[in-house]
mmCIF file of C-alpha atoms in Angstrom:
data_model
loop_
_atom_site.group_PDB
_atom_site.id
_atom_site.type_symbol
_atom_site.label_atom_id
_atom_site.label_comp_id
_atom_site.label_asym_id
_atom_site.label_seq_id
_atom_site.Cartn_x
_atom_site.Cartn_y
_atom_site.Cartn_z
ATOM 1 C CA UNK H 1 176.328 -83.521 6.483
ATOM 2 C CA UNK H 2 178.608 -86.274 4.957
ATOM 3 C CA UNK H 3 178.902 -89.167 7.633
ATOM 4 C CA UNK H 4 182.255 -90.754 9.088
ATOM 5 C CA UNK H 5 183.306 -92.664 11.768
ATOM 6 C CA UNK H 6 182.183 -90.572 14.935
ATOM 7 C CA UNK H 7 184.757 -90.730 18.093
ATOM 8 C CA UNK H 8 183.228 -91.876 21.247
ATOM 9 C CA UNK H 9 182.504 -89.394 24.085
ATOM 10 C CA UNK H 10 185.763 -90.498 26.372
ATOM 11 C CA UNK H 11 188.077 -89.943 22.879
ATOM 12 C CA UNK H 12 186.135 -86.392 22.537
ATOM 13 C CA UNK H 13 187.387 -85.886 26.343
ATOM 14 C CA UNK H 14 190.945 -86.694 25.668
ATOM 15 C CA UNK H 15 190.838 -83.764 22.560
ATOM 16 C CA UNK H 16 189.276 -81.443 25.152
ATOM 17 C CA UNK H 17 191.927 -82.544 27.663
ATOM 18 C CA UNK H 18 194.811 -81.935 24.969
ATOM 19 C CA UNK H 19 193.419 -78.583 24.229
ATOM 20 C CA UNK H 20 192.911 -77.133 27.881
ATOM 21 C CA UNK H 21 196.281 -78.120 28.334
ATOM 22 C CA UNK H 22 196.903 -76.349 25.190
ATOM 23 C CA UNK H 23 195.369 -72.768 26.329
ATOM 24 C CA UNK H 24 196.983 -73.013 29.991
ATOM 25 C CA UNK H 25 200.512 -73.364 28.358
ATOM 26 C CA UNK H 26 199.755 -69.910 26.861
ATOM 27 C CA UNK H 27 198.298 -68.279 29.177
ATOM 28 C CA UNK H 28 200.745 -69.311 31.770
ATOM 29 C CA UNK H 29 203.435 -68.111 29.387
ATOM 30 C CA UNK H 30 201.536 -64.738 29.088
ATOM 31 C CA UNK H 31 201.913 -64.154 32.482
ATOM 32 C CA UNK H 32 206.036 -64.456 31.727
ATOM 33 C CA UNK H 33 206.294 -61.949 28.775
ATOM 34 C CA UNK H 34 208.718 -59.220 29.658
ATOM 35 C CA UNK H 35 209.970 -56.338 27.355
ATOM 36 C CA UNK H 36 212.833 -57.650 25.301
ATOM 37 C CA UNK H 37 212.110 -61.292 25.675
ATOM 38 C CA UNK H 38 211.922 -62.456 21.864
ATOM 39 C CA UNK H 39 209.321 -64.320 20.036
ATOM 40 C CA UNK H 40 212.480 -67.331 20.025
ATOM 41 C CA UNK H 41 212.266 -67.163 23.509
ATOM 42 C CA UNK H 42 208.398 -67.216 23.907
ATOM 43 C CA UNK H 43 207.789 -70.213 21.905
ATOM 44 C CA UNK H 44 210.371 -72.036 23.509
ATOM 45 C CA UNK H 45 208.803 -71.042 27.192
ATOM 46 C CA UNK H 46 205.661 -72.636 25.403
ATOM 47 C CA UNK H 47 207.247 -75.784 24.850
ATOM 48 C CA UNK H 48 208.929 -76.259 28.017
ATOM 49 C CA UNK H 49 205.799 -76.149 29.484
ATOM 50 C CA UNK H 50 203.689 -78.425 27.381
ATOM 51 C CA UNK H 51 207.469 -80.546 27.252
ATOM 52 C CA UNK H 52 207.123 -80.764 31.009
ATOM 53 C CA UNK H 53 203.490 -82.195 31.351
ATOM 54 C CA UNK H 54 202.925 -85.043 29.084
ATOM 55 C CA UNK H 55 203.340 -84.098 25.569
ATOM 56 C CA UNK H 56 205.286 -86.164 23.452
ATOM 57 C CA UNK H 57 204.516 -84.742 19.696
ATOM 58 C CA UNK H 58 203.156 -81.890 18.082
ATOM 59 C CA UNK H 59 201.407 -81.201 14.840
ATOM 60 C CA UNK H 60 203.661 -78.334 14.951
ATOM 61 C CA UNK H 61 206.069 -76.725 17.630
ATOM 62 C CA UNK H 62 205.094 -73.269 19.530
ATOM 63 C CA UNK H 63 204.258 -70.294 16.861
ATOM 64 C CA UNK H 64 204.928 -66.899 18.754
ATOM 65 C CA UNK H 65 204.402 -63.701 16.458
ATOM 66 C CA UNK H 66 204.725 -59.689 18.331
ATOM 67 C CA UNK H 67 203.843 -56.190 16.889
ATOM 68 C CA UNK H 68 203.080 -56.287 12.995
ATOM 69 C CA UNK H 69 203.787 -59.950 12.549
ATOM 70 C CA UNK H 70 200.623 -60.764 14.309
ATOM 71 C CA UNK H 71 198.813 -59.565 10.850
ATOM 72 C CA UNK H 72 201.234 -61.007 8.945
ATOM 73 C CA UNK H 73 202.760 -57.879 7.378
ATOM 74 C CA UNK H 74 205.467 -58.593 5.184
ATOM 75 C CA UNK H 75 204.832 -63.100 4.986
ATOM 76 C CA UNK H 76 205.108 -64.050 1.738
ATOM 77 C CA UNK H 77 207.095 -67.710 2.243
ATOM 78 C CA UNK H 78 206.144 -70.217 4.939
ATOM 79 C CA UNK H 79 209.549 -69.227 6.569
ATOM 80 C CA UNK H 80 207.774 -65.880 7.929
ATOM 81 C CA UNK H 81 205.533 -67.778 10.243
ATOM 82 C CA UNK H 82 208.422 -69.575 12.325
ATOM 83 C CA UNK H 83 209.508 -67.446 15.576
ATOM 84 C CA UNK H 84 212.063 -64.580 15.351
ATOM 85 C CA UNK H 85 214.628 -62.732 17.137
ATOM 86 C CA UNK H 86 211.686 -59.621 17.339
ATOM 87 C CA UNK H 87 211.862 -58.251 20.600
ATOM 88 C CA UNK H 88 208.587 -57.419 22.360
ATOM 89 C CA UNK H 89 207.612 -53.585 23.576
ATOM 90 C CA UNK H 90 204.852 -52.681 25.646
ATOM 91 C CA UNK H 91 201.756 -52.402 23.857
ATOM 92 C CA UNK H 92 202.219 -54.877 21.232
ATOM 93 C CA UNK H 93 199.541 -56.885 20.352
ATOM 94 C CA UNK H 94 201.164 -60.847 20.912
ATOM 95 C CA UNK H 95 199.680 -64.376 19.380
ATOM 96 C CA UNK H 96 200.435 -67.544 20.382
ATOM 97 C CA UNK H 97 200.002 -70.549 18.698
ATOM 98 C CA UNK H 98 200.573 -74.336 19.304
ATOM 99 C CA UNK H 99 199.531 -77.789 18.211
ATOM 100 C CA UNK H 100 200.661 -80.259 20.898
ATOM 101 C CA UNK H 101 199.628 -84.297 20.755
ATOM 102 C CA UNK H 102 199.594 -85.863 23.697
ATOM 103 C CA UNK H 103 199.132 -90.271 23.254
ATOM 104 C CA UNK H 104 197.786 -89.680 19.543
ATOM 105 C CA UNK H 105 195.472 -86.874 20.797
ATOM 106 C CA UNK H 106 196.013 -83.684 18.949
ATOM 107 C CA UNK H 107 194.490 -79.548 20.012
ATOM 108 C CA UNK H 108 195.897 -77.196 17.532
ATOM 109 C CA UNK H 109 194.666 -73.756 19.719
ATOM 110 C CA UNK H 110 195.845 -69.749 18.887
ATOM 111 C CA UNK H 111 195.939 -66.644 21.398
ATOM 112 C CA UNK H 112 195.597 -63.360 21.174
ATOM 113 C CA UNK H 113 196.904 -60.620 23.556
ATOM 114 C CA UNK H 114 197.879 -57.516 24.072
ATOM 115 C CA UNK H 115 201.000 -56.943 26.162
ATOM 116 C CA UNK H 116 200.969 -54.579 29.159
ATOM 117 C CA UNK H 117 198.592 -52.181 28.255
ATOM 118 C CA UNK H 118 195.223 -52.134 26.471
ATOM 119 C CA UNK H 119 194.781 -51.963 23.174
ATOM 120 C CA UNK H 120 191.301 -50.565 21.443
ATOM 121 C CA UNK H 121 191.817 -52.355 18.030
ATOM 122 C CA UNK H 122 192.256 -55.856 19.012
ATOM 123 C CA UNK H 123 189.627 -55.373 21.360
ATOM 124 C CA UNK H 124 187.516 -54.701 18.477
ATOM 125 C CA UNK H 125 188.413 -57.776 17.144
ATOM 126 C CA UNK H 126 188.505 -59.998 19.853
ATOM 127 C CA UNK H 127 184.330 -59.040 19.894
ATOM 128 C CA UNK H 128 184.503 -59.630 15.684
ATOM 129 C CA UNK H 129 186.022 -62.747 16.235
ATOM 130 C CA UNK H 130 183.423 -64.073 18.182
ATOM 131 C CA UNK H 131 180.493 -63.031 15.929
ATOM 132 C CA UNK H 132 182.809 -64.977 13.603
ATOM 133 C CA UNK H 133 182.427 -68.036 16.169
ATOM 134 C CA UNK H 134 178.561 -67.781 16.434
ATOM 135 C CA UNK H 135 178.510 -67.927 12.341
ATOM 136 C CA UNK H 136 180.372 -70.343 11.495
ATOM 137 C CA UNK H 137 178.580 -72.850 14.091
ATOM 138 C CA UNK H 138 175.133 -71.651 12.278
ATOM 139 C CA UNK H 139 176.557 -71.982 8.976
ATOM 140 C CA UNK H 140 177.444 -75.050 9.638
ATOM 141 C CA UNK H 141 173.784 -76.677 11.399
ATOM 142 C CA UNK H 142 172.508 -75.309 8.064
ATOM 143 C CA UNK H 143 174.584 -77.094 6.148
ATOM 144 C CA UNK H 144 176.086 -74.510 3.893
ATOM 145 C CA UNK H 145 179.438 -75.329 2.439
ATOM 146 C CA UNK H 146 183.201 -74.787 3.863
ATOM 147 C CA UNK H 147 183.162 -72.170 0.729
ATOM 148 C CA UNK H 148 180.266 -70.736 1.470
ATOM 149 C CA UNK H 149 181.093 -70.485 4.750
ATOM 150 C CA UNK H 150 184.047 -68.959 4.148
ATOM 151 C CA UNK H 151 182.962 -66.005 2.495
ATOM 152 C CA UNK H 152 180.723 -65.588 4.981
ATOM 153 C CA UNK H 153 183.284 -65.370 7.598
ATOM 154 C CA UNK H 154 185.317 -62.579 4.596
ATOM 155 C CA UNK H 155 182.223 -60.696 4.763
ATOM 156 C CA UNK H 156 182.372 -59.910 8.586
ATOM 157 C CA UNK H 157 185.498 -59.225 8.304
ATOM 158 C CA UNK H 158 184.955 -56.723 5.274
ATOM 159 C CA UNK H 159 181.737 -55.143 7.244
ATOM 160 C CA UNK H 160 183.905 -54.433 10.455
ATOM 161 C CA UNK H 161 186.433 -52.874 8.534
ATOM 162 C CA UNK H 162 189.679 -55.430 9.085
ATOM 163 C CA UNK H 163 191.494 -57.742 6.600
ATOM 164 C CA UNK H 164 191.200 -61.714 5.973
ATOM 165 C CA UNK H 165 194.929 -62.683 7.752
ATOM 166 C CA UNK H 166 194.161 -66.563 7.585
ATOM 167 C CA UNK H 167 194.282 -66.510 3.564
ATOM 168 C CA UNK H 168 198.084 -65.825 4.056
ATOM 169 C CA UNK H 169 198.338 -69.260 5.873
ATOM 170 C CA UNK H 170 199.170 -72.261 3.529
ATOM 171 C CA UNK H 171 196.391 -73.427 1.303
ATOM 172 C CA UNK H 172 194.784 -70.192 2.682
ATOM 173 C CA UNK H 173 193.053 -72.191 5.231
ATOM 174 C CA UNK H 174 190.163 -71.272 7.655
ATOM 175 C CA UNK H 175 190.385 -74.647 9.277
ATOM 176 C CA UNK H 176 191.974 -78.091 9.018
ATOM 177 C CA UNK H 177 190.818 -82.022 10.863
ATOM 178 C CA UNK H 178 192.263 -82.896 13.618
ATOM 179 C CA UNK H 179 192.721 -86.600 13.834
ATOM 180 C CA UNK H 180 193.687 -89.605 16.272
ATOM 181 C CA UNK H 181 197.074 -91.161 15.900
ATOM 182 C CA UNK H 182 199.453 -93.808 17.198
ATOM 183 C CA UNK H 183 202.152 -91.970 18.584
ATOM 184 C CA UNK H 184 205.788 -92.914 17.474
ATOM 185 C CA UNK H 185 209.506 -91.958 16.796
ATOM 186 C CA UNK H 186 207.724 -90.480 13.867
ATOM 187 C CA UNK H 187 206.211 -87.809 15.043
ATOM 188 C CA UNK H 188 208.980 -86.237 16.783
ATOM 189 C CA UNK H 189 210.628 -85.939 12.968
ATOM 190 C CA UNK H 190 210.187 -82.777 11.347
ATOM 191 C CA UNK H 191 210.959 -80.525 8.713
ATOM 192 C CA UNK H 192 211.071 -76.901 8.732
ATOM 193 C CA UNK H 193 209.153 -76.759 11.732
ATOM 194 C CA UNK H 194 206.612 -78.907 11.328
ATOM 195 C CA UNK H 195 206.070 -82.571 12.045
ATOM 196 C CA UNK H 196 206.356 -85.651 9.657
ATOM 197 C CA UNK H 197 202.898 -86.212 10.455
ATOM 198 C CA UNK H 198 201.590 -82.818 9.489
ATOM 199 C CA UNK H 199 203.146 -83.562 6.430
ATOM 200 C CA UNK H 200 201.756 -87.064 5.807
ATOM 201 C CA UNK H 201 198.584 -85.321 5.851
ATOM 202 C CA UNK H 202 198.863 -81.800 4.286
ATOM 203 C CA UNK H 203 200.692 -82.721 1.023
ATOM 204 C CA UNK H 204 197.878 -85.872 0.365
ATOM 205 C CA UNK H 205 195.720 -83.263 1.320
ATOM 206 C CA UNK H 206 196.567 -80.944 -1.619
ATOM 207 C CA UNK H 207 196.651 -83.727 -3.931
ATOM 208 C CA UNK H 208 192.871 -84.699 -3.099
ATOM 209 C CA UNK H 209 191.684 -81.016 -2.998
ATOM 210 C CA UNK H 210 193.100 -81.004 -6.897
ATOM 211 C CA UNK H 211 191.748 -84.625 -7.717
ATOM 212 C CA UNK H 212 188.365 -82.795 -6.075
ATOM 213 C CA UNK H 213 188.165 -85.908 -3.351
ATOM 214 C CA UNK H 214 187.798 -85.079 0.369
ATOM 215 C CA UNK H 215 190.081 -82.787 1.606
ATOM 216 C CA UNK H 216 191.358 -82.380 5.644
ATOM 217 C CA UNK H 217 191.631 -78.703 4.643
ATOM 218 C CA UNK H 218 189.091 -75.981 4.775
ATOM 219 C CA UNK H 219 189.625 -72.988 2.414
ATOM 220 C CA UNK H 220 188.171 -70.527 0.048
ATOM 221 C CA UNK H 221 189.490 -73.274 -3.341
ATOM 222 C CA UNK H 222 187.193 -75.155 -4.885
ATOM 223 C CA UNK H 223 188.494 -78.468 -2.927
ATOM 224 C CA UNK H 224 185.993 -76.907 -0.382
ATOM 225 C CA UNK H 225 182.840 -76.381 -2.167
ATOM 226 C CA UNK H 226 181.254 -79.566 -0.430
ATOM 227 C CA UNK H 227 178.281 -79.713 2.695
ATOM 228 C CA UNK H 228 180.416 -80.026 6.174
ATOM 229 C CA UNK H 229 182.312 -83.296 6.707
ATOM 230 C CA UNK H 230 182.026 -84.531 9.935
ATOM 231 C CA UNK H 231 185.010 -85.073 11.931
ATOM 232 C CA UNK H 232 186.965 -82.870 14.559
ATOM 233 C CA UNK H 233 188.913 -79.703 12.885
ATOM 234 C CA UNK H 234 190.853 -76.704 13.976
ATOM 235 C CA UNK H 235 189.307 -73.414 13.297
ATOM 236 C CA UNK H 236 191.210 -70.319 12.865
ATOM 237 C CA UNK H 237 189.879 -67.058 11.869
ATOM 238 C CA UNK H 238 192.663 -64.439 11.435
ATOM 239 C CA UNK H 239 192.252 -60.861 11.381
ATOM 240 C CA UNK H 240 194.573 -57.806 10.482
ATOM 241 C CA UNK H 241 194.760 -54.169 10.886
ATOM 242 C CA UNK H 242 194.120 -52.312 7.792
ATOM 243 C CA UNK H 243 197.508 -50.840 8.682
ATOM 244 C CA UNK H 244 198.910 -54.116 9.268
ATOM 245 C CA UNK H 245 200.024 -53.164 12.340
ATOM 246 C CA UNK H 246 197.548 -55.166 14.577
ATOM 247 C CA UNK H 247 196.053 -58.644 13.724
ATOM 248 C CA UNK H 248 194.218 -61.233 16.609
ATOM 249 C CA UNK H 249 192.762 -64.848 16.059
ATOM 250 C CA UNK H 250 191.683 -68.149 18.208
ATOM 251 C CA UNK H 251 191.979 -71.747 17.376
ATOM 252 C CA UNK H 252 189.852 -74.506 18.689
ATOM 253 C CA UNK H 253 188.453 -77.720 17.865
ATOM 254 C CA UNK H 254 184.899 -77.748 16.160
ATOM 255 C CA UNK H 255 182.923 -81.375 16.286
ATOM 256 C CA UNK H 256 181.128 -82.207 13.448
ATOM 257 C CA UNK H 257 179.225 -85.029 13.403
ATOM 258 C CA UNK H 258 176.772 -86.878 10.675
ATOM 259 C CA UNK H 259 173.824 -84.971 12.163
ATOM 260 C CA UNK H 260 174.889 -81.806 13.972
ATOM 261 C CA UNK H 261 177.889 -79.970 15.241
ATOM 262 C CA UNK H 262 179.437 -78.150 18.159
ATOM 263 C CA UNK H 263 182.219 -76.628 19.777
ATOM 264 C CA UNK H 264 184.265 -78.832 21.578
ATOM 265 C CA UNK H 265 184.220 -76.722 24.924
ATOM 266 C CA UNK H 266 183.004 -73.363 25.510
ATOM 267 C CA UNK H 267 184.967 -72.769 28.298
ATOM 268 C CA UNK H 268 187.834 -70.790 26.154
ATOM 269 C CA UNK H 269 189.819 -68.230 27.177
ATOM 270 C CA UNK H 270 188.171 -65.824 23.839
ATOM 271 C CA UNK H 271 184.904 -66.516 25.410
ATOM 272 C CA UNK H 272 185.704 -66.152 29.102
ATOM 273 C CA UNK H 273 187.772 -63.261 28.952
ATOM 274 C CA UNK H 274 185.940 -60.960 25.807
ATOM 275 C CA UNK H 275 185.157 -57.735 27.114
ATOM 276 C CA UNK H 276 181.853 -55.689 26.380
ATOM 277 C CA UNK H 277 181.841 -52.779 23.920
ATOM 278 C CA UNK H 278 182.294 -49.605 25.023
ATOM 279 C CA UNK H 279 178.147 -48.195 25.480
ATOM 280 C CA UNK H 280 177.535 -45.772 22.492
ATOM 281 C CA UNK H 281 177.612 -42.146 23.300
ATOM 282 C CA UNK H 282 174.242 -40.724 22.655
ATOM 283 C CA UNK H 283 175.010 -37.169 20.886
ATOM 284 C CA UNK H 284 173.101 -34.386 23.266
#
């Protein structure tokens, strides 16, 4: 593993910090979903929640995406991703996304639901998605690469039957760092969405991942094909539906440091709340 500056244990805190509050601003906004409300109206509840205790920047504002959007049917521009006026029915499967920063300490954290009533397929993947979690940590202790590692994570998806959603994310990424800042004006600027300082990073980071120099993004290009780089970074596997009617992911913050790795806390609502598989009926 490549070796950078390591944060101390207390700055490690304040990430976990920003990323609990992360996850209770979603699943308190969960609990407010009604039929009708639109995915405007959800990511706005978001933010007036995160708005209300502390934050004062974001990586990027409140993501909210119902029904087929969740597998990211039909995005093909970074406009798709931004909130719309779809209206949510019961039985939809909902995700929730946000990157909030509170005092130069940044949680980028997704969440995956399904509104008002069961449903079997993102069950399914809610239990694929953490095999996907168990891998990647392995992958990385061994020191395979972000490529490698990447396919690796394609062929779970492949073997369970459900399609690679992240890929449709800019720079098709699987992950991206996570970094301290000093927290200005400047980060409440933003374009299209997302902050000034998300773009002081991403577009430098496309420019190294072509000069083949570190890159703060983690994909399936060739800017990844490099042993882990230590550092905090967002993780994000993305599923879909074959149908594209159904697609579930998390976020959260994987430590990597010069000589082994971790997630940042275990105590995450797609590891509290997965639910066992159905036992196997045994013909007679």
């Amino acid at each position: 593993m490549q070796k950078i500056a390591d944060f101390t244990s207390g700055e490690l805190e304040r990430f976990k910090d920003v990323q609990r509050l992360a996850y209770e601003s979603v699943e308190a906004v969960e609990q407010q979903l009604e039929v009708g409300m639109t995915e405007k109206e959800a990511a706005a509840l978001i933010k007036a929640y995160l708005d209300e205790r502390g934050v004062d920047s974001y990586l990027h504002k409140p993501f909210a995406w119902f029904g087929e959007r969740t597998a990211f049917t039909g995005f093909w521009s970074d406009f798709h991703f931004f909130p719309t006026n779809r209206k949510l029915e019961k039985g939809m499967p909902v995700i929730l996304d946000v990157a909030p920063t509170v005092a130069g300490y940044t949680a980028d954290i997704g969440y995956a639901l399904s509104f008002g009533e069961p449903n079997p397929v993102l069950e399914k993947m809610r239990r694929v998605l953490l095999d996907i979690r168990s891998y990647i940590l392995e992958a990385v202790l061994a020191e395979n690469t972000f490529l490698e590692i990447y396919h690796g994570v394609d062929q779970i998806i492949a073997d369970n039957d459900f399609r690679n959603a992240h890929q449709v994310y800019p720079r098709r990424v699987l992950g991206h760092r996570v970094t301290k800042t000093h927290t200005s004006f400047y980060d409440n600027l933003s374009l299209f969405g997302f902050s000034a300082r998300q773009l002081q990073w991403l577009v430098p980071g496309v420019v190294q991942g072509l000069l083949r120099q570190s890159s703060p993004l983690w994909n399936d290009l060739k800017e990844s094909d490099h042993t882990p780089i230590a550092g905090t970074w967002a993780i994000e596997p993305h599923l879909a539906s074959q149908d594209g009617q159904v697609g579930a992911k998390w976020e959260e913050i994987l430590v990597i440091t010069d000589s082994t790795a971790y997630w940042l806390d275990d105590n995450v609502p797609h590891v509290k709340n997965i639910r066992p598989a159905p036992p196997k009926t045994i013909a007679a």
